[in-house]
Coordinates of C-alpha atoms and ligand atoms in Angstrom, one line a residue:
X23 CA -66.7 -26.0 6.9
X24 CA -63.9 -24.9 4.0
X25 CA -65.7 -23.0 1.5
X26 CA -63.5 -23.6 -1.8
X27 CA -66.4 -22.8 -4.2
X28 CA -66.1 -18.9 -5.3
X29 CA -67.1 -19.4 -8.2
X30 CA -70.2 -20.8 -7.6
X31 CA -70.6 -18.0 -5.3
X32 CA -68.7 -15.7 -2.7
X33 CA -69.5 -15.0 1.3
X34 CA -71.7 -11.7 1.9
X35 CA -69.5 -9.0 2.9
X36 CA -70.2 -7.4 6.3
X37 CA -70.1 -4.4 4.6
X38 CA -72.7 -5.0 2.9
X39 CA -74.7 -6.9 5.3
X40 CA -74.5 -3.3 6.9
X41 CA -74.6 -1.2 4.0
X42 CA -78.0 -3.5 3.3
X43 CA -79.9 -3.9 6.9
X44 CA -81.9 -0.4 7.2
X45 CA -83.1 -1.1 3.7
X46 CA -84.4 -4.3 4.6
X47 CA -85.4 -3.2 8.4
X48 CA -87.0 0.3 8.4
X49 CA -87.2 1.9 4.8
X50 CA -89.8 -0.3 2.4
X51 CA -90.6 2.6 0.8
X52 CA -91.3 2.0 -3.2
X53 CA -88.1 3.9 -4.9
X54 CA -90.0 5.0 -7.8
X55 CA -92.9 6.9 -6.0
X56 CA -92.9 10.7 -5.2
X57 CA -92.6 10.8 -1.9
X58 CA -90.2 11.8 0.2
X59 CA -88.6 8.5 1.4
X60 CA -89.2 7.2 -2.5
X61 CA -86.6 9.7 -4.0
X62 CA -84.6 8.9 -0.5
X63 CA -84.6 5.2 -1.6
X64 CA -84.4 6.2 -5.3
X65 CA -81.1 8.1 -4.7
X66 CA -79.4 5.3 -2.7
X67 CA -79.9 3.0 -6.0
X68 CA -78.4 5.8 -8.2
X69 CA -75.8 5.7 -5.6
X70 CA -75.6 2.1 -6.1
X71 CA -75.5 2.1 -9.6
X72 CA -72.4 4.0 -10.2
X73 CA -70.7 2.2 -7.9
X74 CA -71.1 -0.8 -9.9
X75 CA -70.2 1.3 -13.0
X76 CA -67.2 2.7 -11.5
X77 CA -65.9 -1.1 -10.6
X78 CA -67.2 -1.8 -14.5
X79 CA -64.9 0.9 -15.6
X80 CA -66.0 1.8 -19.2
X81 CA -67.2 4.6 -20.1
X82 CA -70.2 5.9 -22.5
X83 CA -72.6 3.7 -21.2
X84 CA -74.9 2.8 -18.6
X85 CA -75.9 0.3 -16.4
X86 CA -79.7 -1.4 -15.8
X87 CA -80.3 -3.5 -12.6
X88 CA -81.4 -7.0 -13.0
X89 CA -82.6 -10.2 -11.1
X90 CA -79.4 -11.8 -12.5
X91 CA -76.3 -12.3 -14.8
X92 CA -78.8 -14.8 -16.4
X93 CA -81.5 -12.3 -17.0
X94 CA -79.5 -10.2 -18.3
X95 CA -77.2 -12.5 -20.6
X96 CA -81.1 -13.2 -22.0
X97 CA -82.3 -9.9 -22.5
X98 CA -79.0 -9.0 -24.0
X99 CA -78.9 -12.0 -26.4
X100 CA -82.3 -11.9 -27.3
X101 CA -83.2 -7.9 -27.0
X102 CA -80.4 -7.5 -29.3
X103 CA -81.6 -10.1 -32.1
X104 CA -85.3 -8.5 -31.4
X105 CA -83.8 -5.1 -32.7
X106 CA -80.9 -6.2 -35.4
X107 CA -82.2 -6.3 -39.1
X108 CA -79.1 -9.5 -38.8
X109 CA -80.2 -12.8 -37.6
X110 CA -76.8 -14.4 -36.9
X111 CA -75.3 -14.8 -33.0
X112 CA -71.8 -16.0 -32.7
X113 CA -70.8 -17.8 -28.8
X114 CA -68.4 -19.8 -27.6
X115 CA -68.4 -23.2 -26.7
X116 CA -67.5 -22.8 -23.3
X117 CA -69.7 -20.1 -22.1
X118 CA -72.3 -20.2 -19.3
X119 CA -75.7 -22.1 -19.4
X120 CA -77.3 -19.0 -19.8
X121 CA -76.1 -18.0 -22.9
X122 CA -75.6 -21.2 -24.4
X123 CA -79.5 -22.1 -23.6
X124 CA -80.7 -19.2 -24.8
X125 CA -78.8 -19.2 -28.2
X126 CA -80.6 -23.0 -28.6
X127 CA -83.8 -21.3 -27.4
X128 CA -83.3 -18.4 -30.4
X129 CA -82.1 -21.9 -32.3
X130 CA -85.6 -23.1 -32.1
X131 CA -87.0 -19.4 -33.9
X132 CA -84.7 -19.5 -36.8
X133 CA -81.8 -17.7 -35.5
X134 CA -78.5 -19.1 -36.7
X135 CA -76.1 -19.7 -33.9
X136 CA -72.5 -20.7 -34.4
X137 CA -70.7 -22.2 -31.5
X138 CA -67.1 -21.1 -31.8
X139 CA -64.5 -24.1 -30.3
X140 CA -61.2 -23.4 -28.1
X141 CA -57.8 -24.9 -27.6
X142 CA -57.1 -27.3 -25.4
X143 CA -56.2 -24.4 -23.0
X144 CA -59.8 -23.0 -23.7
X145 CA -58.8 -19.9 -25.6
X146 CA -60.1 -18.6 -29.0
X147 CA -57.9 -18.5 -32.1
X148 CA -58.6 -15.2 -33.4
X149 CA -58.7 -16.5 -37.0
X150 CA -61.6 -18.3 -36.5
X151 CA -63.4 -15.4 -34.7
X152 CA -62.3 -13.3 -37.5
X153 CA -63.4 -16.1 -39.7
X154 CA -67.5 -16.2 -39.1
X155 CA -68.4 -12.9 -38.0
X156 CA -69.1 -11.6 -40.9
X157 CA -72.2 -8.9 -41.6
X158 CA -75.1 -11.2 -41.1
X159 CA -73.7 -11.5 -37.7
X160 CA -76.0 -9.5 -35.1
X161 CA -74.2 -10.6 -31.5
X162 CA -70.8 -11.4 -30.9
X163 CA -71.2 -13.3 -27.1
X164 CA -67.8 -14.2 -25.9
X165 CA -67.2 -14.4 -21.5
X166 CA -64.6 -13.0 -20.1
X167 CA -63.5 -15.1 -17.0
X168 CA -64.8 -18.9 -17.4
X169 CA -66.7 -19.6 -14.7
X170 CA -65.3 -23.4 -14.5
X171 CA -62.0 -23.0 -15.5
X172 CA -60.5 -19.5 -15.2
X173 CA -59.0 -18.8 -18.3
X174 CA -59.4 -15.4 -20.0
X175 CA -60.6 -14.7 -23.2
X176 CA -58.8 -11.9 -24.8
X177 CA -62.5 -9.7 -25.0
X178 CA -60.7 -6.0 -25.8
X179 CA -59.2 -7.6 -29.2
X180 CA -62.4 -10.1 -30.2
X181 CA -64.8 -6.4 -29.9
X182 CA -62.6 -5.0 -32.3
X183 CA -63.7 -8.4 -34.8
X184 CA -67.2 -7.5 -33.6
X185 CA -66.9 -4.1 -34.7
X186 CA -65.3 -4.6 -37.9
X187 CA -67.9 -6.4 -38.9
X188 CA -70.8 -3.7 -37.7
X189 CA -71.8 -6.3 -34.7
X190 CA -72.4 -5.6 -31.1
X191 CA -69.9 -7.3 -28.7
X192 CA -71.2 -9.0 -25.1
X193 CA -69.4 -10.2 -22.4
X194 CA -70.4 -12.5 -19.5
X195 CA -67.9 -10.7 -16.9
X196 CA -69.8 -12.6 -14.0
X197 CA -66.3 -13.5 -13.0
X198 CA -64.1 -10.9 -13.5
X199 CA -65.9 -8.0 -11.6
X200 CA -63.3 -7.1 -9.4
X201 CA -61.4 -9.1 -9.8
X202 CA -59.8 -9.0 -14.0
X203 CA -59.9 -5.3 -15.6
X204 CA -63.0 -5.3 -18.3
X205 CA -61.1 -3.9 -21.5
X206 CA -62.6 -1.5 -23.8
X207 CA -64.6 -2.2 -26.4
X208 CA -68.0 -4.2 -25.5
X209 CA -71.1 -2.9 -25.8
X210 CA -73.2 -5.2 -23.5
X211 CA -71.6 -6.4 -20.0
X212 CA -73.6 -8.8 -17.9
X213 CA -72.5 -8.9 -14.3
X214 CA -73.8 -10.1 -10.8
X215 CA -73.9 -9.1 -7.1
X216 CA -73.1 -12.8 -5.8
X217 CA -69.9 -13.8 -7.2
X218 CA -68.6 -10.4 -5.1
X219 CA -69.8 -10.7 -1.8
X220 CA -72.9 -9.0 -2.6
X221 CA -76.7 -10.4 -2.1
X222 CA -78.3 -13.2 -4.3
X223 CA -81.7 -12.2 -6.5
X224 CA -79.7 -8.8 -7.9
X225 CA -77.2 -8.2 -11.5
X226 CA -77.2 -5.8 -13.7
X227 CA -76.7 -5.1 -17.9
X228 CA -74.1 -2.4 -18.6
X229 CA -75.0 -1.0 -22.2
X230 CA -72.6 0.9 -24.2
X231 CA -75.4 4.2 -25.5
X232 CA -77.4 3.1 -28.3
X233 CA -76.4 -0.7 -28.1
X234 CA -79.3 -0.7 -26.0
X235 CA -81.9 -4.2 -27.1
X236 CA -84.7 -4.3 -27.0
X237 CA -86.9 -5.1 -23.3
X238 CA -87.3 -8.4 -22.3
X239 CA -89.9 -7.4 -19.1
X240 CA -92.7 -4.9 -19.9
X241 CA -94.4 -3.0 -17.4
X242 CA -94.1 0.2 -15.2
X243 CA -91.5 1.4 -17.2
X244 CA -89.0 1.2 -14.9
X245 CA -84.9 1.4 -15.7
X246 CA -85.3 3.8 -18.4
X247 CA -88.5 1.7 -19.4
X248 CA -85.7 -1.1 -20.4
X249 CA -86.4 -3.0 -17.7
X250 CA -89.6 -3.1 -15.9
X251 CA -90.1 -3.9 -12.7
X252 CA -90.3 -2.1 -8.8
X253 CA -86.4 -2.1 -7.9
X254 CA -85.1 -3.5 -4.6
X255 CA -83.5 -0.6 -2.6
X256 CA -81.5 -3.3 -0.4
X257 CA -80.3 -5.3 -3.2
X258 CA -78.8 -2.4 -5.3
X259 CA -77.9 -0.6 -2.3
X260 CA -76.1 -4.3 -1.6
X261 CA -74.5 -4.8 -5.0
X262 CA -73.1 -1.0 -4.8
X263 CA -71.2 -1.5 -1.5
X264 CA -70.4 -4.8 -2.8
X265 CA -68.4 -3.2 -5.9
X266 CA -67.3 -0.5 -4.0
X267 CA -65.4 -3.0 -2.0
X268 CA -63.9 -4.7 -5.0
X269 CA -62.9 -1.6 -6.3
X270 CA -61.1 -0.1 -3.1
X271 CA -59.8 -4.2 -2.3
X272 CA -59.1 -5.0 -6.3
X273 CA -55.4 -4.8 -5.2
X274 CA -55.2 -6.4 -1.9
X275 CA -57.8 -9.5 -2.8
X276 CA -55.2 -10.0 -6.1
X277 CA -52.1 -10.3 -4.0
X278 CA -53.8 -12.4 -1.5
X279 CA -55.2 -14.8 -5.0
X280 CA -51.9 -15.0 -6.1
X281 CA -50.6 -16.5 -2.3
X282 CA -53.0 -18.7 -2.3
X283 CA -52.5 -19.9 -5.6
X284 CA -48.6 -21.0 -4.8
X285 CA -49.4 -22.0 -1.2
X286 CA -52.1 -24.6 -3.7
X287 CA -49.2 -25.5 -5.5
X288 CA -47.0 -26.1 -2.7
X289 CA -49.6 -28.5 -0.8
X290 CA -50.9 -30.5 -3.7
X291 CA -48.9 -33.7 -4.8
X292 CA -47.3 -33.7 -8.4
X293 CA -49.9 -36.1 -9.8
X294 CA -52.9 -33.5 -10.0
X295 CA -52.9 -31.4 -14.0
X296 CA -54.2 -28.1 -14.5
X297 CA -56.9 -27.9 -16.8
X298 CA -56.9 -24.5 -18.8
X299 CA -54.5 -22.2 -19.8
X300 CA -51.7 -21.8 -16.9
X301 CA -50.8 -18.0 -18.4
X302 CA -54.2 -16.9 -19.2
X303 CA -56.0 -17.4 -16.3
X304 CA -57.6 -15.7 -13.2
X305 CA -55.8 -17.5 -10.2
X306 CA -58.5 -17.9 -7.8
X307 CA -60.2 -20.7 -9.8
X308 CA -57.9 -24.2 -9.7
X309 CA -59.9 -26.3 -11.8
X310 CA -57.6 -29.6 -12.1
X311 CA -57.7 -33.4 -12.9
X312 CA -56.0 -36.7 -11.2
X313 CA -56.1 -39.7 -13.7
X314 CA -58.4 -42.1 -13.0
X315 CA -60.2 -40.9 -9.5
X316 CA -63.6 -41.2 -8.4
X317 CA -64.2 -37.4 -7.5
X318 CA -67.8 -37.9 -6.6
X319 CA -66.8 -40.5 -3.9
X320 CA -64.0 -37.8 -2.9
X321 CA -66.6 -34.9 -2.3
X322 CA -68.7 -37.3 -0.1
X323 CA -65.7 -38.5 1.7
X324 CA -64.8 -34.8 2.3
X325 CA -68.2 -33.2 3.2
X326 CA -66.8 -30.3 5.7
X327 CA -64.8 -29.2 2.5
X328 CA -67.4 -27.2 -0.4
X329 CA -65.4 -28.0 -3.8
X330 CA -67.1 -28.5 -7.0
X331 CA -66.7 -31.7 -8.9
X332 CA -65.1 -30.1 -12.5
X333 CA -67.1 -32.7 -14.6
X334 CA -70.8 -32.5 -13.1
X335 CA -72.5 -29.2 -14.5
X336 CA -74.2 -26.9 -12.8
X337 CA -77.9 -28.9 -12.4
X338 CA -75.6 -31.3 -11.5
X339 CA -77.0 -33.9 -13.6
X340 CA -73.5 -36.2 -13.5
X341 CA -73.2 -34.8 -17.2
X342 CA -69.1 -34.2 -18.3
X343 CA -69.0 -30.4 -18.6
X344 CA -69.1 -29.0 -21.8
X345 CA -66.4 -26.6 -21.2
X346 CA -63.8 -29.7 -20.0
X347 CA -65.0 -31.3 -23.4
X348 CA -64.6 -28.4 -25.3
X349 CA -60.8 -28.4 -24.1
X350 CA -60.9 -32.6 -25.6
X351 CA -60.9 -33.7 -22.5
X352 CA -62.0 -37.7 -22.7
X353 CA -64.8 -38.3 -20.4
X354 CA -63.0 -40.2 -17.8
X355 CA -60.5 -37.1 -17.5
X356 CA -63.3 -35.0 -17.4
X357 CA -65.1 -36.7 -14.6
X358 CA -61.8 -36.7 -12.9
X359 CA -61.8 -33.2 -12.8
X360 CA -62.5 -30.9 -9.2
X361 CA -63.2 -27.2 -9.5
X362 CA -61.2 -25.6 -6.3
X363 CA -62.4 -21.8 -6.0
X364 CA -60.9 -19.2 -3.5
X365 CA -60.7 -15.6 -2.6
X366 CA -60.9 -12.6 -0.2
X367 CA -62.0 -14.4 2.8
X368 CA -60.0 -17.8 2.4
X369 CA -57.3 -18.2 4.8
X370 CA -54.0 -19.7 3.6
X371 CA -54.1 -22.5 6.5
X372 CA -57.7 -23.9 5.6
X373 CA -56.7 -23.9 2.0
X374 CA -53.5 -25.7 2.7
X375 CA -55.3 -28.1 4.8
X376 CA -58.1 -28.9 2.7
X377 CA -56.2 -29.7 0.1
X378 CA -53.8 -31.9 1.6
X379 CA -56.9 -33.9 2.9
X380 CA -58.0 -33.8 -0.9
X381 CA -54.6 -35.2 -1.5
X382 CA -54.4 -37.9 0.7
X383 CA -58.1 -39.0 -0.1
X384 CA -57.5 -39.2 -3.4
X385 CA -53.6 -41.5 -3.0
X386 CA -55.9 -43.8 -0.8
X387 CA -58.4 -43.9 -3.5
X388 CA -55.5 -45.1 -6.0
X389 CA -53.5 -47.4 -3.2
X390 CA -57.0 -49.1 -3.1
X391 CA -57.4 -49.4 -6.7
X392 CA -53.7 -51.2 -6.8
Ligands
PLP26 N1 -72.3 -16.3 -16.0 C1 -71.3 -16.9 -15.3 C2 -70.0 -16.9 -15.8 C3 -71.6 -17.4 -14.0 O1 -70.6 -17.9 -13.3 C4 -72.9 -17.3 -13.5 C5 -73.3 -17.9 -12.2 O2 -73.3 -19.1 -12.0 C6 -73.9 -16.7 -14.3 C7 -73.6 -16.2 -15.5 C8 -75.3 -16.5 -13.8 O3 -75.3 -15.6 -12.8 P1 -76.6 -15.4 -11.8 O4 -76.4 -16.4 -10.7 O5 -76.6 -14.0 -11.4 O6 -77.8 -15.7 -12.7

């Protein structure tokens, strides 16, 4: 098989594997009981969680393990209204499932939401950031990376807007660990172990000191009693070597993206549109669009090749994505749309092939349309 679907999530690094097999194997002790090989397992995850801090790279703030991004996009979104005297949260209309969900959720208690649109190159205008967050606004949620289409929001700037206007700033930066600098200036970062070679079942919330929200999960009092729950040694001992990697690779795994992108380029036929910003954008996610092909009928023609279809989302309910319409993309383009996602381990020669195959299926789609 080709696996062209990064961003859906990333091969486990035998690094890790390693880094993560005694933990799983011999010490089961619990990391947050006295004994001897507790505070051994408890100091492997404060090993852990500076790594992920370090490849985070703010400063004046800490990080809390979670199951998940999506956890921790919804104790961050809803912990923070929980704790504000404001009731207003301001998103984007291409963000993730998990913050758009849980803004509706909060919809559904009397929280006012505004859903913030983008360009047809899925970027902000500033203006209208600047525009509705104003000081009934608690939450300003804005990703960093999109997750279907690459393109970078410009995060550093829209905190400043946040600020301004006394609101917390959080980014979804599921994508960018490791791979796209986090700027200064949020207060709340939601990241996950999978999307960089790390384990499933394991992300973590970075909070700036005193942007803290309130706990979703009550309990033992773990995390700094933020977060209960009894920590997985292996997992955070996973997602540490994990961003320890990205840190020492960030280099490296960003001139190999940028190869793979033009050697893409090179192999793909004239006919197929980027969608997203061309400038703007992390490299290692082609999401692009062929008028008028059946890209269902092309992944089941294609089955040893993992691609995403761009306009299915992610329950994969046939739905057009709401990001591809949010560019004002027409539903046919949208549902002509495939996701294409590479990275560290992707050779140039698979990627080449597989999407010359994607090529030709797709001209013999069109020669038997005509
Ligand atoms: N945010 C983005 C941008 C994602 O790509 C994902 C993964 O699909 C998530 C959040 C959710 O992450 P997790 O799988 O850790 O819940």
């Amino acid at each position: 098989m080709i696996y062209l679907d990064y961003q859906a999530t990333t091969p486990l690094a035998s690094e890790v594997a390693k880094a993560m097999r005694p933990w799983i194997e011999e010490k089961f002790a619990n990391p947050h009981s006295p004994s001897r090989w507790g505070r051994e397992a408890d100091a492997a995850i404060e090993v852990a969680r500076k790594q992920v801090e370090q490849a985070i790279g703010l400063s004046g703030g800490s990080l809390a393990f979670t199951g998940s991004a999506t956890e921790a996009l919804n104790w961050a979104i809803k912990g923070t209204i929980e704790k504000s005297n404001r009731n207003r949260v301001v998103t984007v209309r291409t963000e993730h499932a998990a913050v758009l969900d849980t803004c509706e959720w909060l919809e559904g208690r009397g929280v006012e939401v505004v859903y913030l649109p983008v360009g047809p190159d899925g970027l902000l205008d500033l203006a209208e950031v600047e525009a509705v967050v104003d000081e009934r606004t608690a939450l300003l949620a804005v990703m960093l990376v999109n997750n279907e289409i690459g393109v970078i929001q410009p995060v550093g700037k829209i905190s400043a807007i946040a600020h301004r206007a006394g609101a917390l700033m959080l980014t979804d930066a599921v994508q960018a660990l490791g791979r796209v600098p986090i700027p200064d200036g949020p207060d709340l970062v939601a990241v996950s172990a999978h999307k960089i070679h790390g384990p499933k079942g394991i992300g973590g919330l970075w909070m700036r000191q005193g942007a803290e929200p309130m706990p979703l999960i009550h309990g033992g009092g773990q995390e700094r009693g933020l977060r209960s729950g009894t920590l997985s040694p292996a997992l955070c001992v996973g997602f540490g070597a994990a961003a320890k990697l990205a840190s020492e690779r960030r280099d490296a795994d960003s001139e190999h993206v940028e190869r793979l992108w033009t050697a893409a380029w090179e192999a793909l036929g004239s006919e197929w549109i980027l969608n997203g910003s061309p400038d703007h954008r992390y490299r290692g996610n082609l999401n692009i669009r062929r008028e008028g092909i059946d890209t269902a009928r092309l992944i089941s023609e294609l089955r040893d090749i993992a691609f995403s279809l761009g306009s299915a989302c992610a329950s994969g309910s046939g739905r057009p994505s709401h990001v591809l319409r949010a560019l004002g993309l027409s539903d046919r383009e949208a549902r002509s749309s495939i996701r294409i996602g590479f990275g560290r381990y992707t050779t140039e020669a698979e990627l080449v092939d597989a999407l010359k195959r994607i090529d030709a299926a797709a001209t013999a789609q069109e020669n038997l349309a005509a």
